PDB file of C-alpha atoms (C1' of nucleotides) in Angstrom:
ATOM      1  CA  MET C   1       0.000   0.000   0.000  1.00  0.00           C
ATOM      2  CA  THR C   2       1.135   3.509  -0.811  1.00  0.00           C
ATOM      3  CA  THR C   3       0.180   6.740   0.867  1.00  0.00           C
ATOM      4  CA  ALA C   4      -2.927   8.496  -0.319  1.00  0.00           C
ATOM      5  CA  ILE C   5      -1.010  11.414  -1.759  1.00  0.00           C
ATOM      6  CA  ALA C   6       1.278   9.221  -3.812  1.00  0.00           C
ATOM      7  CA  ALA C   7      -1.737   7.728  -5.513  1.00  0.00           C
ATOM      8  CA  LEU C   8      -2.869  11.067  -6.892  1.00  0.00           C
ATOM      9  CA  THR C   9      -2.932  11.590 -10.615  1.00  0.00           C
ATOM     10  CA  LYS C  10      -1.329  14.644 -12.170  1.00  0.00           C
ATOM     11  CA  ASN C  11      -4.505  16.721 -12.214  1.00  0.00           C
ATOM     12  CA  GLN C  12      -5.473  15.699  -8.709  1.00  0.00           C
ATOM     13  CA  ALA C  13      -2.012  16.612  -7.418  1.00  0.00           C
ATOM     14  CA  LEU C  14      -2.101  20.007  -9.110  1.00  0.00           C
ATOM     15  CA  VAL C  15      -5.489  20.851  -7.605  1.00  0.00           C
ATOM     16  CA  PHE C  16      -4.489  19.621  -4.174  1.00  0.00           C
ATOM     17  CA  GLU C  17      -1.239  21.580  -4.166  1.00  0.00           C
ATOM     18  CA  THR C  18      -3.065  24.713  -5.240  1.00  0.00           C
ATOM     19  CA  LEU C  19      -5.461  24.368  -2.324  1.00  0.00           C
ATOM     20  CA  ALA C  20      -2.715  23.465   0.126  1.00  0.00           C
ATOM     21  CA  ARG C  21      -0.720  26.550  -0.811  1.00  0.00           C
ATOM     22  CA  ALA C  22      -3.723  28.854  -0.546  1.00  0.00           C
ATOM     23  CA  LYS C  23      -4.553  28.037   3.095  1.00  0.00           C
ATOM     24  CA  THR C  24      -7.900  29.795   2.607  1.00  0.00           C
ATOM     25  CA  PRO C  25     -10.911  28.444   0.702  1.00  0.00           C
ATOM     26  CA  MET C  26     -10.967  28.637  -3.077  1.00  0.00           C
ATOM     27  CA  SER C  27     -13.783  28.216  -5.538  1.00  0.00           C
ATOM     28  CA  ALA C  28     -13.445  25.714  -8.352  1.00  0.00           C
ATOM     29  CA  TYR C  29     -13.186  28.521 -10.874  1.00  0.00           C
ATOM     30  CA  THR C  30     -10.432  30.300  -8.958  1.00  0.00           C
ATOM     31  CA  ILE C  31      -8.494  27.048  -8.929  1.00  0.00           C
ATOM     32  CA  LEU C  32      -9.097  26.717 -12.654  1.00  0.00           C
ATOM     33  CA  ASP C  33      -7.690  30.177 -13.293  1.00  0.00           C
ATOM     34  CA  GLN C  34      -4.565  29.386 -11.320  1.00  0.00           C
ATOM     35  CA  LEU C  35      -3.978  26.216 -13.283  1.00  0.00           C
ATOM     36  CA  ARG C  36      -4.393  27.606 -16.799  1.00  0.00           C
ATOM     37  CA  ASP C  37      -0.631  27.589 -17.241  1.00  0.00           C
ATOM     38  CA  ASN C  38      -0.593  23.928 -16.317  1.00  0.00           C
ATOM     39  CA  GLY C  39      -2.916  23.062 -19.158  1.00  0.00           C
ATOM     40  CA  PHE C  40      -6.256  23.288 -17.395  1.00  0.00           C
ATOM     41  CA  ARG C  41      -8.932  24.588 -19.735  1.00  0.00           C
ATOM     42  CA  ALA C  42     -12.338  23.537 -18.417  1.00  0.00           C
ATOM     43  CA  PRO C  43     -14.172  23.499 -15.059  1.00  0.00           C
ATOM     44  CA  LEU C  44     -14.701  19.778 -15.312  1.00  0.00           C
ATOM     45  CA  GLN C  45     -11.003  19.104 -15.011  1.00  0.00           C
ATOM     46  CA  VAL C  46     -11.112  20.825 -11.636  1.00  0.00           C
ATOM     47  CA  TYR C  47     -14.373  19.288 -10.452  1.00  0.00           C
ATOM     48  CA  ARG C  48     -13.248  15.785 -11.277  1.00  0.00           C
ATOM     49  CA  ALA C  49     -10.070  16.246  -9.275  1.00  0.00           C
ATOM     50  CA  LEU C  50     -12.004  17.820  -6.396  1.00  0.00           C
ATOM     51  CA  ASP C  51     -14.357  14.829  -6.274  1.00  0.00           C
ATOM     52  CA  LYS C  52     -11.506  12.408  -5.868  1.00  0.00           C
ATOM     53  CA  LEU C  53      -9.779  14.546  -3.267  1.00  0.00           C
ATOM     54  CA  LEU C  54     -13.011  14.787  -1.290  1.00  0.00           C
ATOM     55  CA  ASP C  55     -13.378  11.011  -1.437  1.00  0.00           C
ATOM     56  CA  ALA C  56      -9.829  10.624  -0.195  1.00  0.00           C
ATOM     57  CA  GLY C  57     -10.497  13.037   2.673  1.00  0.00           C
ATOM     58  CA  LEU C  58      -7.660  15.310   1.610  1.00  0.00           C
ATOM     59  CA  ILE C  59      -9.872  18.334   1.161  1.00  0.00           C
ATOM     60  CA  HIS C  60     -13.209  19.606   2.450  1.00  0.00           C
ATOM     61  CA  ARG C  61     -16.086  21.366   0.805  1.00  0.00           C
ATOM     62  CA  LEU C  62     -17.509  24.386   2.600  1.00  0.00           C
ATOM     63  CA  GLU C  63     -21.191  24.273   1.767  1.00  0.00           C
ATOM     64  CA  SER C  64     -21.977  27.750   2.968  1.00  0.00           C
ATOM     65  CA  MET C  65     -19.594  29.348   0.505  1.00  0.00           C
ATOM     66  CA  ASN C  66     -19.314  26.914  -2.388  1.00  0.00           C
ATOM     67  CA  ALA C  67     -15.605  26.620  -1.880  1.00  0.00           C
ATOM     68  CA  PHE C  68     -12.945  24.087  -0.987  1.00  0.00           C
ATOM     69  CA  VAL C  69     -10.054  23.910   1.497  1.00  0.00           C
ATOM     70  CA  ALA C  70      -7.201  21.525   1.997  1.00  0.00           C
ATOM     71  CA  CYS C  71      -7.638  19.472   5.144  1.00  0.00           C
ATOM     72  CA  SER C  72      -5.537  20.859   7.948  1.00  0.00           C
ATOM     73  CA  HIS C  73      -5.259  17.666   9.986  1.00  0.00           C
ATOM     74  CA  GLU C  74      -2.695  15.029   9.245  1.00  0.00           C
ATOM     75  CA  GLN C  75      -5.165  12.212   9.531  1.00  0.00           C
ATOM     76  CA  CYS C  76      -8.432  14.051   9.619  1.00  0.00           C
ATOM     77  CA  HIS C  77     -10.310  11.348   7.789  1.00  0.00           C
ATOM     78  CA  THR C  78      -9.833   9.203  10.846  1.00  0.00           C
ATOM     79  CA  ALA C  79     -11.552  11.764  13.031  1.00  0.00           C
ATOM     80  CA  GLY C  80     -15.296  11.699  13.249  1.00  0.00           C
ATOM     81  CA  LEU C  81     -17.428  14.709  12.584  1.00  0.00           C
ATOM     82  CA  ILE C  82     -15.562  17.868  11.663  1.00  0.00           C
ATOM     83  CA  ALA C  83     -16.726  21.437  12.161  1.00  0.00           C
ATOM     84  CA  PHE C  84     -15.491  24.619  10.537  1.00  0.00           C
ATOM     85  CA  ALA C  85     -15.227  28.177  11.777  1.00  0.00           C
ATOM     86  CA  ILE C  86     -14.981  30.535   8.838  1.00  0.00           C
ATOM     87  CA  CYS C  87     -13.929  34.167   9.196  1.00  0.00           C
ATOM     88  CA  GLU C  88     -16.012  36.188   6.776  1.00  0.00           C
ATOM     89  CA  ASN C  89     -13.414  38.932   6.755  1.00  0.00           C
ATOM     90  CA  CYS C  90     -10.051  37.251   6.177  1.00  0.00           C
ATOM     91  CA  GLY C  91     -11.285  33.871   4.949  1.00  0.00           C
ATOM     92  CA  GLN C  92      -9.301  31.960   7.543  1.00  0.00           C
ATOM     93  CA  VAL C  93     -10.829  28.567   8.313  1.00  0.00           C
ATOM     94  CA  SER C  94     -10.416  26.698  11.583  1.00  0.00           C
ATOM     95  CA  GLU C  95     -11.152  23.017  11.448  1.00  0.00           C
ATOM     96  CA  PHE C  96     -12.016  21.213  14.655  1.00  0.00           C
ATOM     97  CA  ALA C  97     -13.530  17.985  15.918  1.00  0.00           C
ATOM     98  CA  ASP C  98     -15.773  18.255  18.953  1.00  0.00           C
ATOM     99  CA  ALA C  99     -16.578  14.839  20.386  1.00  0.00           C
ATOM    100  CA  ALA C 100     -19.488  16.111  22.471  1.00  0.00           C
ATOM    101  CA  VAL C 101     -21.179  17.755  19.529  1.00  0.00           C
ATOM    102  CA  SER C 102     -20.611  14.676  17.441  1.00  0.00           C
ATOM    103  CA  ARG C 103     -22.087  12.456  20.128  1.00  0.00           C
ATOM    104  CA  HIS C 104     -25.213  14.566  20.580  1.00  0.00           C
ATOM    105  CA  LEU C 105     -25.943  14.631  16.882  1.00  0.00           C
ATOM    106  CA  THR C 106     -25.352  10.897  16.643  1.00  0.00           C
ATOM    107  CA  ASP C 107     -27.764  10.415  19.523  1.00  0.00           C
ATOM    108  CA  TRP C 108     -30.388  12.509  17.805  1.00  0.00           C
ATOM    109  CA  ALA C 109     -30.035  10.445  14.648  1.00  0.00           C
ATOM    110  CA  ARG C 110     -30.341   7.184  16.595  1.00  0.00           C
ATOM    111  CA  ASP C 111     -33.415   8.412  18.464  1.00  0.00           C
ATOM    112  CA  HIS C 112     -35.076   9.448  15.228  1.00  0.00           C
ATOM    113  CA  LYS C 113     -33.880   6.452  13.226  1.00  0.00           C
ATOM    114  CA  PHE C 114     -32.191   8.735  10.771  1.00  0.00           C
ATOM    115  CA  ASN C 115     -29.462   7.146   8.699  1.00  0.00           C
ATOM    116  CA  VAL C 116     -26.632   9.666   8.543  1.00  0.00           C
ATOM    117  CA  ALA C 117     -24.569   9.964   5.376  1.00  0.00           C
ATOM    118  CA  LYS C 118     -22.763  13.239   5.987  1.00  0.00           C
ATOM    119  CA  THR C 119     -22.950  16.073   8.480  1.00  0.00           C
ATOM    120  CA  THR C 120     -22.046  19.692   7.874  1.00  0.00           C
ATOM    121  CA  ILE C 121     -21.221  22.146  10.669  1.00  0.00           C
ATOM    122  CA  GLU C 122     -20.103  25.604   9.633  1.00  0.00           C
ATOM    123  CA  ILE C 123     -19.774  28.614  11.912  1.00  0.00           C
ATOM    124  CA  ARG C 124     -19.596  31.932  10.092  1.00  0.00           C
ATOM    125  CA  GLY C 125     -18.331  35.052  11.793  1.00  0.00           C
ATOM    126  CA  ALA C 126     -15.202  37.001  12.599  1.00  0.00           C
ATOM    127  CA  CYS C 127     -11.958  35.525  13.905  1.00  0.00           C
ATOM    128  CA  ASN C 128     -10.242  37.084  16.887  1.00  0.00           C
ATOM    129  CA  THR C 129      -7.778  39.055  14.788  1.00  0.00           C
ATOM    130  CA  CYS C 130     -10.415  40.527  12.497  1.00  0.00           C
ATOM    131  CA  ALA C 131     -12.896  41.260  15.276  1.00  0.00           C
ATOM    132  CA  ASN C 132     -10.306  43.447  17.007  1.00  0.00           C
ATOM    133  CA  ALA C 133      -9.237  45.312  13.891  1.00  0.00           C
TER     134      ALA C 133
ATOM    135  CA  MET Z   1     -47.878  45.646  16.480  1.00  0.00           C
ATOM    136  CA  THR Z   2     -49.064  43.204  13.864  1.00  0.00           C
ATOM    137  CA  THR Z   3     -48.011  39.625  13.379  1.00  0.00           C
ATOM    138  CA  ALA Z   4     -45.007  38.965  11.223  1.00  0.00           C
ATOM    139  CA  ILE Z   5     -47.021  37.270   8.542  1.00  0.00           C
ATOM    140  CA  ALA Z   6     -49.491  40.136   8.221  1.00  0.00           C
ATOM    141  CA  ALA Z   7     -46.620  42.480   7.454  1.00  0.00           C
ATOM    142  CA  LEU Z   8     -45.627  40.555   4.375  1.00  0.00           C
ATOM    143  CA  THR Z   9     -45.903  42.227   1.019  1.00  0.00           C
ATOM    144  CA  LYS Z  10     -47.647  40.551  -1.880  1.00  0.00           C
ATOM    145  CA  ASN Z  11     -44.498  38.995  -3.323  1.00  0.00           C
ATOM    146  CA  GLN Z  12     -43.230  37.921   0.065  1.00  0.00           C
ATOM    147  CA  ALA Z  13     -46.555  36.302   0.871  1.00  0.00           C
ATOM    148  CA  LEU Z  14     -46.647  34.459  -2.457  1.00  0.00           C
ATOM    149  CA  VAL Z  15     -43.161  33.068  -1.955  1.00  0.00           C
ATOM    150  CA  PHE Z  16     -43.837  32.109   1.644  1.00  0.00           C
ATOM    151  CA  GLU Z  17     -47.099  30.350   0.789  1.00  0.00           C
ATOM    152  CA  THR Z  18     -45.412  28.436  -1.994  1.00  0.00           C
ATOM    153  CA  LEU Z  19     -42.769  27.182   0.418  1.00  0.00           C
ATOM    154  CA  ALA Z  20     -45.279  26.448   3.152  1.00  0.00           C
ATOM    155  CA  ARG Z  21     -47.398  24.337   0.813  1.00  0.00           C
ATOM    156  CA  ALA Z  22     -44.402  22.423  -0.499  1.00  0.00           C
ATOM    157  CA  LYS Z  23     -43.249  21.109   2.898  1.00  0.00           C
ATOM    158  CA  THR Z  24     -39.982  20.060   1.240  1.00  0.00           C
ATOM    159  CA  PRO Z  25     -37.137  22.358   0.176  1.00  0.00           C
ATOM    160  CA  MET Z  26     -37.422  24.312  -3.054  1.00  0.00           C
ATOM    161  CA  SER Z  27     -34.827  26.161  -5.065  1.00  0.00           C
ATOM    162  CA  ALA Z  28     -35.383  29.796  -5.926  1.00  0.00           C
ATOM    163  CA  TYR Z  29     -35.872  28.886  -9.559  1.00  0.00           C
ATOM    164  CA  THR Z  30     -38.477  26.239  -8.793  1.00  0.00           C
ATOM    165  CA  ILE Z  31     -40.360  28.830  -6.775  1.00  0.00           C
ATOM    166  CA  LEU Z  32     -40.076  31.223  -9.689  1.00  0.00           C
ATOM    167  CA  ASP Z  33     -41.573  28.675 -12.069  1.00  0.00           C
ATOM    168  CA  GLN Z  34     -44.520  28.085  -9.758  1.00  0.00           C
ATOM    169  CA  LEU Z  35     -45.220  31.791  -9.532  1.00  0.00           C
ATOM    170  CA  ARG Z  36     -45.131  32.656 -13.232  1.00  0.00           C
ATOM    171  CA  ASP Z  37     -48.922  32.738 -13.293  1.00  0.00           C
ATOM    172  CA  ASN Z  38     -48.839  35.248 -10.449  1.00  0.00           C
ATOM    173  CA  GLY Z  39     -46.774  37.655 -12.480  1.00  0.00           C
ATOM    174  CA  PHE Z  40     -43.287  36.601 -11.434  1.00  0.00           C
ATOM    175  CA  ARG Z  41     -40.838  36.983 -14.286  1.00  0.00           C
ATOM    176  CA  ALA Z  42     -37.314  37.241 -12.868  1.00  0.00           C
ATOM    177  CA  PRO Z  43     -35.163  35.464 -10.241  1.00  0.00           C
ATOM    178  CA  LEU Z  44     -34.621  38.684  -8.374  1.00  0.00           C
ATOM    179  CA  GLN Z  45     -38.263  38.910  -7.453  1.00  0.00           C
ATOM    180  CA  VAL Z  46     -37.896  35.595  -5.684  1.00  0.00           C
ATOM    181  CA  TYR Z  47     -34.528  36.312  -4.091  1.00  0.00           C
ATOM    182  CA  ARG Z  48     -35.687  39.621  -2.690  1.00  0.00           C
ATOM    183  CA  ALA Z  49     -38.679  37.994  -1.064  1.00  0.00           C
ATOM    184  CA  LEU Z  50     -36.530  35.160   0.255  1.00  0.00           C
ATOM    185  CA  ASP Z  51     -34.139  37.638   1.864  1.00  0.00           C
ATOM    186  CA  LYS Z  52     -36.922  39.297   3.798  1.00  0.00           C
ATOM    187  CA  LEU Z  53     -38.427  35.996   4.845  1.00  0.00           C
ATOM    188  CA  LEU Z  54     -35.027  34.823   6.075  1.00  0.00           C
ATOM    189  CA  ASP Z  55     -34.630  38.030   8.074  1.00  0.00           C
ATOM    190  CA  ALA Z  56     -38.056  37.504   9.589  1.00  0.00           C
ATOM    191  CA  GLY Z  57     -37.155  33.919  10.516  1.00  0.00           C
ATOM    192  CA  LEU Z  58     -40.107  32.539   8.576  1.00  0.00           C
ATOM    193  CA  ILE Z  59     -37.975  30.384   6.334  1.00  0.00           C
ATOM    194  CA  HIS Z  60     -34.562  28.750   6.409  1.00  0.00           C
ATOM    195  CA  ARG Z  61     -31.867  28.343   3.827  1.00  0.00           C
ATOM    196  CA  LEU Z  62     -30.336  24.888   3.468  1.00  0.00           C
ATOM    197  CA  GLU Z  63     -26.737  25.590   2.532  1.00  0.00           C
ATOM    198  CA  SER Z  64     -25.911  22.068   1.486  1.00  0.00           C
ATOM    199  CA  MET Z  65     -28.537  22.045  -1.236  1.00  0.00           C
ATOM    200  CA  ASN Z  66     -29.019  25.689  -2.208  1.00  0.00           C
ATOM    201  CA  ALA Z  67     -32.665  25.498  -1.311  1.00  0.00           C
ATOM    202  CA  PHE Z  68     -35.194  26.992   1.076  1.00  0.00           C
ATOM    203  CA  VAL Z  69     -37.848  25.611   3.441  1.00  0.00           C
ATOM    204  CA  ALA Z  70     -40.629  27.184   5.441  1.00  0.00           C
ATOM    205  CA  CYS Z  71     -39.860  27.138   9.151  1.00  0.00           C
ATOM    206  CA  SER Z  72     -41.708  24.329  10.867  1.00  0.00           C
ATOM    207  CA  HIS Z  73     -41.758  25.824  14.343  1.00  0.00           C
ATOM    208  CA  GLU Z  74     -44.336  28.341  15.436  1.00  0.00           C
ATOM    209  CA  GLN Z  75     -41.776  30.585  17.073  1.00  0.00           C
ATOM    210  CA  CYS Z  76     -38.553  29.117  15.847  1.00  0.00           C
ATOM    211  CA  HIS Z  77     -36.798  32.437  15.626  1.00  0.00           C
ATOM    212  CA  THR Z  78     -36.902  32.525  19.405  1.00  0.00           C
ATOM    213  CA  ALA Z  79     -35.011  29.263  19.622  1.00  0.00           C
ATOM    214  CA  GLY Z  80     -31.241  29.361  19.470  1.00  0.00           C
ATOM    215  CA  LEU Z  81     -29.248  27.304  17.050  1.00  0.00           C
ATOM    216  CA  ILE Z  82     -31.278  25.137  14.718  1.00  0.00           C
ATOM    217  CA  ALA Z  83     -30.141  21.950  13.022  1.00  0.00           C
ATOM    218  CA  PHE Z  84     -31.601  20.178  10.018  1.00  0.00           C
ATOM    219  CA  ALA Z  85     -31.826  16.523   9.064  1.00  0.00           C
ATOM    220  CA  ILE Z  86     -32.408  16.221   5.341  1.00  0.00           C
ATOM    221  CA  CYS Z  87     -33.521  12.992   3.691  1.00  0.00           C
ATOM    222  CA  GLU Z  88     -31.739  12.734   0.371  1.00  0.00           C
ATOM    223  CA  ASN Z  89     -34.391  10.383  -0.933  1.00  0.00           C
ATOM    224  CA  CYS Z  90     -37.739  12.016  -0.156  1.00  0.00           C
ATOM    225  CA  GLY Z  91     -36.543  15.524   0.616  1.00  0.00           C
ATOM    226  CA  GLN Z  92     -38.224  15.594   3.996  1.00  0.00           C
ATOM    227  CA  VAL Z  93     -36.541  18.004   6.392  1.00  0.00           C
ATOM    228  CA  SER Z  94     -36.597  17.693  10.174  1.00  0.00           C
ATOM    229  CA  GLU Z  95     -35.793  20.829  12.060  1.00  0.00           C
ATOM    230  CA  PHE Z  96     -34.564  20.576  15.627  1.00  0.00           C
ATOM    231  CA  ALA Z  97     -32.857  22.587  18.334  1.00  0.00           C
ATOM    232  CA  ASP Z  98     -30.324  20.767  20.469  1.00  0.00           C
ATOM    233  CA  ALA Z  99     -29.298  22.824  23.474  1.00  0.00           C
ATOM    234  CA  ALA Z 100     -26.252  20.695  24.229  1.00  0.00           C
ATOM    235  CA  VAL Z 101     -24.886  21.011  20.713  1.00  0.00           C
ATOM    236  CA  SER Z 102     -25.557  24.717  20.758  1.00  0.00           C
ATOM    237  CA  ARG Z 103     -23.763  25.113  24.067  1.00  0.00           C
ATOM    238  CA  HIS Z 104     -20.685  23.185  22.973  1.00  0.00           C
ATOM    239  CA  LEU Z 105     -20.299  25.227  19.824  1.00  0.00           C
ATOM    240  CA  THR Z 106     -20.790  28.434  21.775  1.00  0.00           C
ATOM    241  CA  ASP Z 107     -18.121  27.266  24.195  1.00  0.00           C
ATOM    242  CA  TRP Z 108     -15.727  26.569  21.357  1.00  0.00           C
ATOM    243  CA  ALA Z 109     -16.303  30.044  19.967  1.00  0.00           C
ATOM    244  CA  ARG Z 110     -15.724  31.657  23.355  1.00  0.00           C
ATOM    245  CA  ASP Z 111     -12.536  29.662  23.925  1.00  0.00           C
ATOM    246  CA  HIS Z 112     -11.214  30.669  20.526  1.00  0.00           C
ATOM    247  CA  LYS Z 113     -12.486  34.240  20.656  1.00  0.00           C
ATOM    248  CA  PHE Z 114     -14.470  33.685  17.519  1.00  0.00           C
ATOM    249  CA  ASN Z 115     -17.329  36.098  16.975  1.00  0.00           C
ATOM    250  CA  VAL Z 116     -20.241  34.015  15.708  1.00  0.00           C
ATOM    251  CA  ALA Z 117     -22.597  35.503  13.126  1.00  0.00           C
ATOM    252  CA  LYS Z 118     -24.433  32.391  11.989  1.00  0.00           C
ATOM    253  CA  THR Z 119     -24.109  28.651  12.421  1.00  0.00           C
ATOM    254  CA  THR Z 120     -25.185  25.962   9.995  1.00  0.00           C
ATOM    255  CA  ILE Z 121     -25.802  22.349  10.974  1.00  0.00           C
ATOM    256  CA  GLU Z 122     -27.116  20.023   8.306  1.00  0.00           C
ATOM    257  CA  ILE Z 123     -27.299  16.247   8.501  1.00  0.00           C
ATOM    258  CA  ARG Z 124     -27.747  14.524   5.157  1.00  0.00           C
ATOM    259  CA  GLY Z 125     -28.926  10.947   4.915  1.00  0.00           C
ATOM    260  CA  ALA Z 126     -32.013   8.767   4.785  1.00  0.00           C
ATOM    261  CA  CYS Z 127     -35.071   9.159   6.989  1.00  0.00           C
ATOM    262  CA  ASN Z 128     -36.552   6.157   8.747  1.00  0.00           C
ATOM    263  CA  THR Z 129     -39.233   5.621   6.132  1.00  0.00           C
ATOM    264  CA  CYS Z 130     -36.877   5.762   3.170  1.00  0.00           C
ATOM    265  CA  ALA Z 131     -34.160   3.675   4.817  1.00  0.00           C
ATOM    266  CA  ASN Z 132     -36.652   0.824   5.253  1.00  0.00           C
ATOM    267  CA  ALA Z 133     -38.050   0.995   1.728  1.00  0.00           C
TER     268      ALA Z 133
ATOM    269  C1'  DA V   1       0.637 -10.664 -24.879  1.00  0.00           C
ATOM    270  C1'  DA V   2      -4.419  -9.889 -26.270  1.00  0.00           C
ATOM    271  C1'  DG V   3      -8.707  -8.520 -24.956  1.00  0.00           C
ATOM    272  C1'  DA V   4     -11.905  -6.565 -21.643  1.00  0.00           C
ATOM    273  C1'  DA V   5     -12.963  -3.495 -18.012  1.00  0.00           C
ATOM    274  C1'  DT V   6     -12.117   0.473 -15.412  1.00  0.00           C
ATOM    275  C1'  DT V   7     -10.551   4.858 -14.716  1.00  0.00           C
ATOM    276  C1'  DG V   8      -8.946   9.247 -16.111  1.00  0.00           C
ATOM    277  C1'  DC V   9      -8.687  12.982 -19.519  1.00  0.00           C
ATOM    278  C1'  DG V  10     -10.112  16.838 -22.993  1.00  0.00           C
ATOM    279  C1'  DT V  11     -13.607  19.629 -25.008  1.00  0.00           C
ATOM    280  C1'  DA V  12     -17.936  21.805 -25.895  1.00  0.00           C
ATOM    281  C1'  DA V  13     -22.263  22.835 -24.531  1.00  0.00           C
ATOM    282  C1'  DT V  14     -25.607  23.571 -21.240  1.00  0.00           C
ATOM    283  C1'  DG V  15     -28.027  24.248 -16.919  1.00  0.00           C
ATOM    284  C1'  DC V  16     -28.547  25.995 -12.286  1.00  0.00           C
ATOM    285  C1'  DT V  17     -27.747  29.623  -8.675  1.00  0.00           C
ATOM    286  C1'  DA V  18     -27.242  34.471  -7.447  1.00  0.00           C
ATOM    287  C1'  DT V  19     -26.418  39.424  -7.937  1.00  0.00           C
ATOM    288  C1'  DA V  20     -25.523  44.166 -10.235  1.00  0.00           C
ATOM    289  C1'  DA V  21     -27.471  48.125 -12.122  1.00  0.00           C
ATOM    290  C1'  DC V  22     -31.071  51.111 -13.151  1.00  0.00           C
ATOM    291  C1'  DA V  23     -35.702  52.842 -13.590  1.00  0.00           C
ATOM    292  C1'  DT V  24     -40.211  53.034 -11.539  1.00  0.00           C
ATOM    293  C1'  DT V  25     -43.893  52.533  -8.242  1.00  0.00           C
ATOM    294  C1'  DT V  26     -45.946  52.318  -3.731  1.00  0.00           C
ATOM    295  C1'  DG V  27     -46.865  53.501   0.967  1.00  0.00           C
ATOM    296  C1'  DC V  28     -46.078  56.226   4.751  1.00  0.00           C
ATOM    297  C1'  DC V  29     -45.877  60.287   7.472  1.00  0.00           C
ATOM    298  C1'  DA V  30     -44.186  64.784   8.642  1.00  0.00           C
TER     299       DA V  30
ATOM    300  C1'  DT G   1     -48.592  67.238  -0.460  1.00  0.00           C
ATOM    301  C1'  DG G   2     -44.037  66.761  -0.749  1.00  0.00           C
ATOM    302  C1'  DG G   3     -40.441  63.863   0.299  1.00  0.00           C
ATOM    303  C1'  DC G   4     -38.335  59.640   1.933  1.00  0.00           C
ATOM    304  C1'  DA G   5     -37.866  54.679   2.391  1.00  0.00           C
ATOM    305  C1'  DA G   6     -39.117  50.352   0.880  1.00  0.00           C
ATOM    306  C1'  DA G   7     -40.737  47.368  -2.623  1.00  0.00           C
ATOM    307  C1'  DT G   8     -41.091  46.263  -7.428  1.00  0.00           C
ATOM    308  C1'  DG G   9     -39.989  45.369 -12.457  1.00  0.00           C
ATOM    309  C1'  DT G  10     -36.641  44.438 -16.075  1.00  0.00           C
ATOM    310  C1'  DT G  11     -32.409  43.409 -18.331  1.00  0.00           C
ATOM    311  C1'  DA G  12     -28.079  41.832 -18.153  1.00  0.00           C
ATOM    312  C1'  DT G  13     -24.354  39.501 -16.163  1.00  0.00           C
ATOM    313  C1'  DA G  14     -21.568  36.866 -12.878  1.00  0.00           C
ATOM    314  C1'  DG G  15     -20.572  32.608 -10.539  1.00  0.00           C
ATOM    315  C1'  DC G  16     -21.116  27.551  -9.679  1.00  0.00           C
ATOM    316  C1'  DA G  17     -21.801  22.797 -11.480  1.00  0.00           C
ATOM    317  C1'  DT G  18     -23.043  18.991 -14.639  1.00  0.00           C
ATOM    318  C1'  DT G  19     -24.222  16.398 -19.073  1.00  0.00           C
ATOM    319  C1'  DA G  20     -22.635  14.249 -23.056  1.00  0.00           C
ATOM    320  C1'  DC G  21     -19.311  12.406 -26.027  1.00  0.00           C
ATOM    321  C1'  DG G  22     -15.046  10.439 -27.572  1.00  0.00           C
ATOM    322  C1'  DC G  23     -10.408   9.112 -26.662  1.00  0.00           C
ATOM    323  C1'  DA G  24      -6.292   7.539 -23.932  1.00  0.00           C
ATOM    324  C1'  DA G  25      -4.111   5.234 -20.211  1.00  0.00           C
ATOM    325  C1'  DT G  26      -4.102   1.736 -16.791  1.00  0.00           C
ATOM    326  C1'  DT G  27      -5.153  -2.540 -14.666  1.00  0.00           C
ATOM    327  C1'  DC G  28      -7.009  -7.150 -14.501  1.00  0.00           C
ATOM    328  C1'  DT G  29      -7.703 -11.560 -16.503  1.00  0.00           C
ATOM    329  C1'  DT G  30      -6.830 -15.188 -19.217  1.00  0.00           C
TER     330       DT G  30
END
DNA sequence: AAGAATTGCGTAATGCTATAACATTTGCCA
DNA sequence: TGGCAAATGTTATAGCATTACGCAATTCTT
């Protein structure tokens, strides 16, 4: 077995590296623009790579802003539910796993016989730095 | 003082009634199509009404599917954080407020000096009925 | 190694979601 | 009744995502 990153194709690696460098969320079209020089010409080339990277747990999709970020945990796919705090001013994203929150939502699902596929938790607001500026 | 619903304008009322009848989430464009006979001609007419209804707490936006639902609580805007369980098969949405979840996320924000504007919690999956079918 | 199956890639076209910009109308109330 | 604020109507445009098709590369099997 090889590591997940070694298994990436050329396009997938290019998209992942672009996101990893950015540190803040990027839209698919922004990624596309940055990869024009690498031969990217159509949105689908980006979306296909993003799909695979999402499957591999290397990146996350932020539903509330139609954008994507590289995962900031080494082994985040092993963690359970992940939440995001997104600064609407500087774009900084904090990724965290809260076991208590995860447990309560799991309990709710069990009590209501709801079969969970995926859970999204996104906090929008201002980070400490921006709130004080 | 009048009730919130009495203060709605014609367009706002039309959009709200459309959502309330539907019981499942609708996109802005689906709403538009259903209101063509009522004189609606452009997306903006829908989006403007949706904005006001969101402000009034009469409807909710589901970030993970770019759609809107009528609020299912009488006085839900008085409740704190609201979470949604969305069945990806039948579209049914369950709206619930979990105090413990809310408290843990608030605690995280306080500990990290993050100034919360809005929080989104959306569970995607299969409802009990659909999971058994 | 040949053939089949799977996966990835390139391109064009299209569809869905949301807002900008500007003119006009409506309702309120001072 | 004049003036302001909010709501409306219309056109155009920006931004996000997928469908459809054909080809190329890779892997699996025999």
